Amino acid sequence: MLGIVADVFDINGLSQPDRDPRGCAASRRHLCRHRAELDELATTAIAELERSGESALKLPDQPFYDRASVAETFASEAIAVDFVVEEFYLPLVYVDTDEPQDIHDTCANGGRVVKPLAPHWYICQRDGN
């Protein structure tokens, strides 16, 4: 089984306790359990979005997530795939780039990245408004 370890370091490079918002641990475990399926869905959805000429598409229902969609981000031109697993306000997000300047606007609804998990994979925290 694939394991992802995420450490938080302070300005001095010292490891700090993980300060995830509630729900991040469950999203991280979910990615570990379904990584192959989620990777496949994300890359397929990005290719389909590019072929369609649309700016967003809903992904087909699957038993291991509540809902999912793929969309272009306007400021960075990155493409992000959001998977709502258990918590709407903490989706798993696959981004087609890992360039830091392209990641900043990939969380929908005014959200922000709260946890990088693996290359291309993030947990976002959506704005509750």
PDB file of C-alpha atoms in Angstrom:
ATOM      1  CA  MET A   1       0.000   0.000   0.000  1.00  0.00           C
ATOM      2  CA  LEU A   2       1.249   3.466  -0.867  1.00  0.00           C
ATOM      3  CA  GLY A   3       2.023   5.586   2.171  1.00  0.00           C
ATOM      4  CA  ILE A   4       2.249   9.341   2.194  1.00  0.00           C
ATOM      5  CA  VAL A   5       4.031  11.037   5.053  1.00  0.00           C
ATOM      6  CA  ALA A   6       3.574  14.770   5.415  1.00  0.00           C
ATOM      7  CA  ASP A   7       5.753  16.727   7.823  1.00  0.00           C
ATOM      8  CA  VAL A   8       5.418  20.387   8.671  1.00  0.00           C
ATOM      9  CA  PHE A   9       8.659  22.337   9.164  1.00  0.00           C
ATOM     10  CA  ASP A  10       9.069  25.689  10.831  1.00  0.00           C
ATOM     11  CA  ILE A  11      11.306  28.477   9.569  1.00  0.00           C
ATOM     12  CA  ASN A  12      14.343  26.813  11.193  1.00  0.00           C
ATOM     13  CA  GLY A  13      13.690  23.516   9.395  1.00  0.00           C
ATOM     14  CA  LEU A  14      12.511  21.751  12.539  1.00  0.00           C
ATOM     15  CA  SER A  15       9.676  19.261  12.224  1.00  0.00           C
ATOM     16  CA  GLN A  16       6.461  20.487  13.819  1.00  0.00           C
ATOM     17  CA  PRO A  17       3.327  18.541  14.735  1.00  0.00           C
ATOM     18  CA  ASP A  18       0.951  18.186  11.811  1.00  0.00           C
ATOM     19  CA  ARG A  19      -1.664  20.961  12.076  1.00  0.00           C
ATOM     20  CA  ASP A  20      -4.269  19.738   9.622  1.00  0.00           C
ATOM     21  CA  PRO A  21      -7.749  21.154   9.713  1.00  0.00           C
ATOM     22  CA  ARG A  22     -10.236  18.531  10.842  1.00  0.00           C
ATOM     23  CA  GLY A  23     -10.861  16.050   8.049  1.00  0.00           C
ATOM     24  CA  CYS A  24      -7.465  16.177   6.324  1.00  0.00           C
ATOM     25  CA  ALA A  25      -6.354  12.851   7.787  1.00  0.00           C
ATOM     26  CA  ALA A  26      -9.433  11.134   6.314  1.00  0.00           C
ATOM     27  CA  SER A  27      -8.788  12.708   2.888  1.00  0.00           C
ATOM     28  CA  ARG A  28      -5.146  11.628   3.036  1.00  0.00           C
ATOM     29  CA  ARG A  29      -6.153   8.026   3.869  1.00  0.00           C
ATOM     30  CA  HIS A  30      -8.729   8.095   1.074  1.00  0.00           C
ATOM     31  CA  LEU A  31      -6.071   9.114  -1.454  1.00  0.00           C
ATOM     32  CA  CYS A  32      -3.839   6.271  -0.259  1.00  0.00           C
ATOM     33  CA  ARG A  33      -6.633   3.717  -0.639  1.00  0.00           C
ATOM     34  CA  HIS A  34      -7.838   4.874  -4.076  1.00  0.00           C
ATOM     35  CA  ARG A  35      -4.714   6.468  -5.589  1.00  0.00           C
ATOM     36  CA  ALA A  36      -4.680   4.402  -8.801  1.00  0.00           C
ATOM     37  CA  GLU A  37      -8.364   5.018  -9.550  1.00  0.00           C
ATOM     38  CA  LEU A  38      -8.148   8.719  -8.694  1.00  0.00           C
ATOM     39  CA  ASP A  39      -5.003   9.212 -10.816  1.00  0.00           C
ATOM     40  CA  GLU A  40      -6.702   7.507 -13.759  1.00  0.00           C
ATOM     41  CA  LEU A  41      -9.905   9.536 -13.383  1.00  0.00           C
ATOM     42  CA  ALA A  42      -7.986  12.804 -13.058  1.00  0.00           C
ATOM     43  CA  THR A  43      -5.802  12.326 -16.128  1.00  0.00           C
ATOM     44  CA  THR A  44      -8.739  11.063 -18.199  1.00  0.00           C
ATOM     45  CA  ALA A  45     -10.927  13.997 -17.080  1.00  0.00           C
ATOM     46  CA  ILE A  46      -8.223  16.526 -17.987  1.00  0.00           C
ATOM     47  CA  ALA A  47      -7.831  15.011 -21.459  1.00  0.00           C
ATOM     48  CA  GLU A  48     -11.623  14.991 -21.936  1.00  0.00           C
ATOM     49  CA  LEU A  49     -11.898  18.638 -20.838  1.00  0.00           C
ATOM     50  CA  GLU A  50      -9.174  19.661 -23.287  1.00  0.00           C
ATOM     51  CA  ARG A  51     -10.910  17.795 -26.156  1.00  0.00           C
ATOM     52  CA  SER A  52     -14.364  19.175 -25.313  1.00  0.00           C
ATOM     53  CA  GLY A  53     -13.519  22.868 -25.481  1.00  0.00           C
ATOM     54  CA  GLU A  54     -15.611  23.390 -22.317  1.00  0.00           C
ATOM     55  CA  SER A  55     -14.283  25.195 -19.238  1.00  0.00           C
ATOM     56  CA  ALA A  56     -15.666  22.623 -16.757  1.00  0.00           C
ATOM     57  CA  LEU A  57     -17.148  19.123 -16.694  1.00  0.00           C
ATOM     58  CA  LYS A  58     -18.764  16.927 -14.041  1.00  0.00           C
ATOM     59  CA  LEU A  59     -17.164  13.503 -13.645  1.00  0.00           C
ATOM     60  CA  PRO A  60     -19.268  10.338 -13.631  1.00  0.00           C
ATOM     61  CA  ASP A  61     -20.436   9.067 -10.251  1.00  0.00           C
ATOM     62  CA  GLN A  62     -18.180   6.548  -8.529  1.00  0.00           C
ATOM     63  CA  PRO A  63     -18.661   4.720  -5.226  1.00  0.00           C
ATOM     64  CA  PHE A  64     -15.464   6.128  -3.667  1.00  0.00           C
ATOM     65  CA  TYR A  65     -16.333   9.845  -3.842  1.00  0.00           C
ATOM     66  CA  ASP A  66     -19.452  11.963  -3.367  1.00  0.00           C
ATOM     67  CA  ARG A  67     -18.936  14.152  -6.446  1.00  0.00           C
ATOM     68  CA  ALA A  68     -16.150  15.278  -8.737  1.00  0.00           C
ATOM     69  CA  SER A  69     -15.527  17.859 -11.435  1.00  0.00           C
ATOM     70  CA  VAL A  70     -12.730  19.132 -13.635  1.00  0.00           C
ATOM     71  CA  ALA A  71     -12.263  22.795 -14.516  1.00  0.00           C
ATOM     72  CA  GLU A  72      -9.788  25.286 -15.861  1.00  0.00           C
ATOM     73  CA  THR A  73      -8.471  27.842 -13.396  1.00  0.00           C
ATOM     74  CA  PHE A  74      -8.614  31.286 -14.921  1.00  0.00           C
ATOM     75  CA  ALA A  75      -5.692  33.111 -13.323  1.00  0.00           C
ATOM     76  CA  SER A  76      -3.064  30.408 -13.860  1.00  0.00           C
ATOM     77  CA  GLU A  77      -4.468  28.365 -16.755  1.00  0.00           C
ATOM     78  CA  ALA A  78      -3.950  25.185 -14.744  1.00  0.00           C
ATOM     79  CA  ILE A  79      -6.584  22.454 -14.803  1.00  0.00           C
ATOM     80  CA  ALA A  80      -7.849  21.117 -11.479  1.00  0.00           C
ATOM     81  CA  VAL A  81      -9.930  18.043 -10.678  1.00  0.00           C
ATOM     82  CA  ASP A  82     -11.898  18.300  -7.401  1.00  0.00           C
ATOM     83  CA  PHE A  83     -12.966  15.126  -5.601  1.00  0.00           C
ATOM     84  CA  VAL A  84     -15.403  15.627  -2.726  1.00  0.00           C
ATOM     85  CA  VAL A  85     -14.902  12.594  -0.542  1.00  0.00           C
ATOM     86  CA  GLU A  86     -16.555  13.165   2.820  1.00  0.00           C
ATOM     87  CA  GLU A  87     -16.188  16.839   3.574  1.00  0.00           C
ATOM     88  CA  PHE A  88     -17.313  19.380   0.942  1.00  0.00           C
ATOM     89  CA  TYR A  89     -15.055  22.060   2.430  1.00  0.00           C
ATOM     90  CA  LEU A  90     -11.916  19.850   2.241  1.00  0.00           C
ATOM     91  CA  PRO A  91     -11.832  18.312  -1.252  1.00  0.00           C
ATOM     92  CA  LEU A  92      -8.966  16.305  -2.664  1.00  0.00           C
ATOM     93  CA  VAL A  93      -7.646  18.232  -5.657  1.00  0.00           C
ATOM     94  CA  TYR A  94      -5.489  16.989  -8.510  1.00  0.00           C
ATOM     95  CA  VAL A  95      -3.734  19.793 -10.418  1.00  0.00           C
ATOM     96  CA  ASP A  96      -2.128  19.211 -13.811  1.00  0.00           C
ATOM     97  CA  THR A  97       0.977  21.150 -12.742  1.00  0.00           C
ATOM     98  CA  ASP A  98       3.093  21.387  -9.623  1.00  0.00           C
ATOM     99  CA  GLU A  99       4.386  24.879 -10.374  1.00  0.00           C
ATOM    100  CA  PRO A 100       3.769  26.935  -7.207  1.00  0.00           C
ATOM    101  CA  GLN A 101       2.569  29.995  -9.133  1.00  0.00           C
ATOM    102  CA  ASP A 102      -0.098  27.839 -10.829  1.00  0.00           C
ATOM    103  CA  ILE A 103      -1.403  26.179  -7.662  1.00  0.00           C
ATOM    104  CA  HIS A 104      -2.584  29.312  -5.825  1.00  0.00           C
ATOM    105  CA  ASP A 105      -6.001  29.600  -7.499  1.00  0.00           C
ATOM    106  CA  THR A 106      -6.911  25.957  -7.962  1.00  0.00           C
ATOM    107  CA  CYS A 107      -9.196  25.644  -4.950  1.00  0.00           C
ATOM    108  CA  ALA A 108     -12.781  26.430  -5.908  1.00  0.00           C
ATOM    109  CA  ASN A 109     -15.111  28.779  -4.060  1.00  0.00           C
ATOM    110  CA  GLY A 110     -12.420  31.132  -2.775  1.00  0.00           C
ATOM    111  CA  GLY A 111     -10.499  28.346  -1.060  1.00  0.00           C
ATOM    112  CA  ARG A 112      -6.832  27.764  -0.452  1.00  0.00           C
ATOM    113  CA  VAL A 113      -4.416  24.851  -0.457  1.00  0.00           C
ATOM    114  CA  VAL A 114      -3.995  23.581   3.094  1.00  0.00           C
ATOM    115  CA  LYS A 115      -2.029  20.409   2.521  1.00  0.00           C
ATOM    116  CA  PRO A 116       0.181  19.165  -0.319  1.00  0.00           C
ATOM    117  CA  LEU A 117      -0.052  15.363  -0.304  1.00  0.00           C
ATOM    118  CA  ALA A 118       1.962  14.134  -3.266  1.00  0.00           C
ATOM    119  CA  PRO A 119       2.974  15.464  -6.680  1.00  0.00           C
ATOM    120  CA  HIS A 120      -0.186  16.993  -8.207  1.00  0.00           C
ATOM    121  CA  TRP A 121      -2.332  16.140  -5.136  1.00  0.00           C
ATOM    122  CA  TYR A 122      -3.574  18.666  -2.569  1.00  0.00           C
ATOM    123  CA  ILE A 123      -6.227  19.121   0.053  1.00  0.00           C
ATOM    124  CA  CYS A 124      -8.008  22.429  -0.314  1.00  0.00           C
ATOM    125  CA  GLN A 125     -10.087  24.287   2.205  1.00  0.00           C
ATOM    126  CA  ARG A 126     -13.044  26.017   0.610  1.00  0.00           C
ATOM    127  CA  ASP A 127     -14.435  29.262   1.904  1.00  0.00           C
ATOM    128  CA  GLY A 128     -17.655  28.647   3.831  1.00  0.00           C
ATOM    129  CA  ASN A 129     -19.375  31.714   2.340  1.00  0.00           C
TER     130      ASN A 129
END
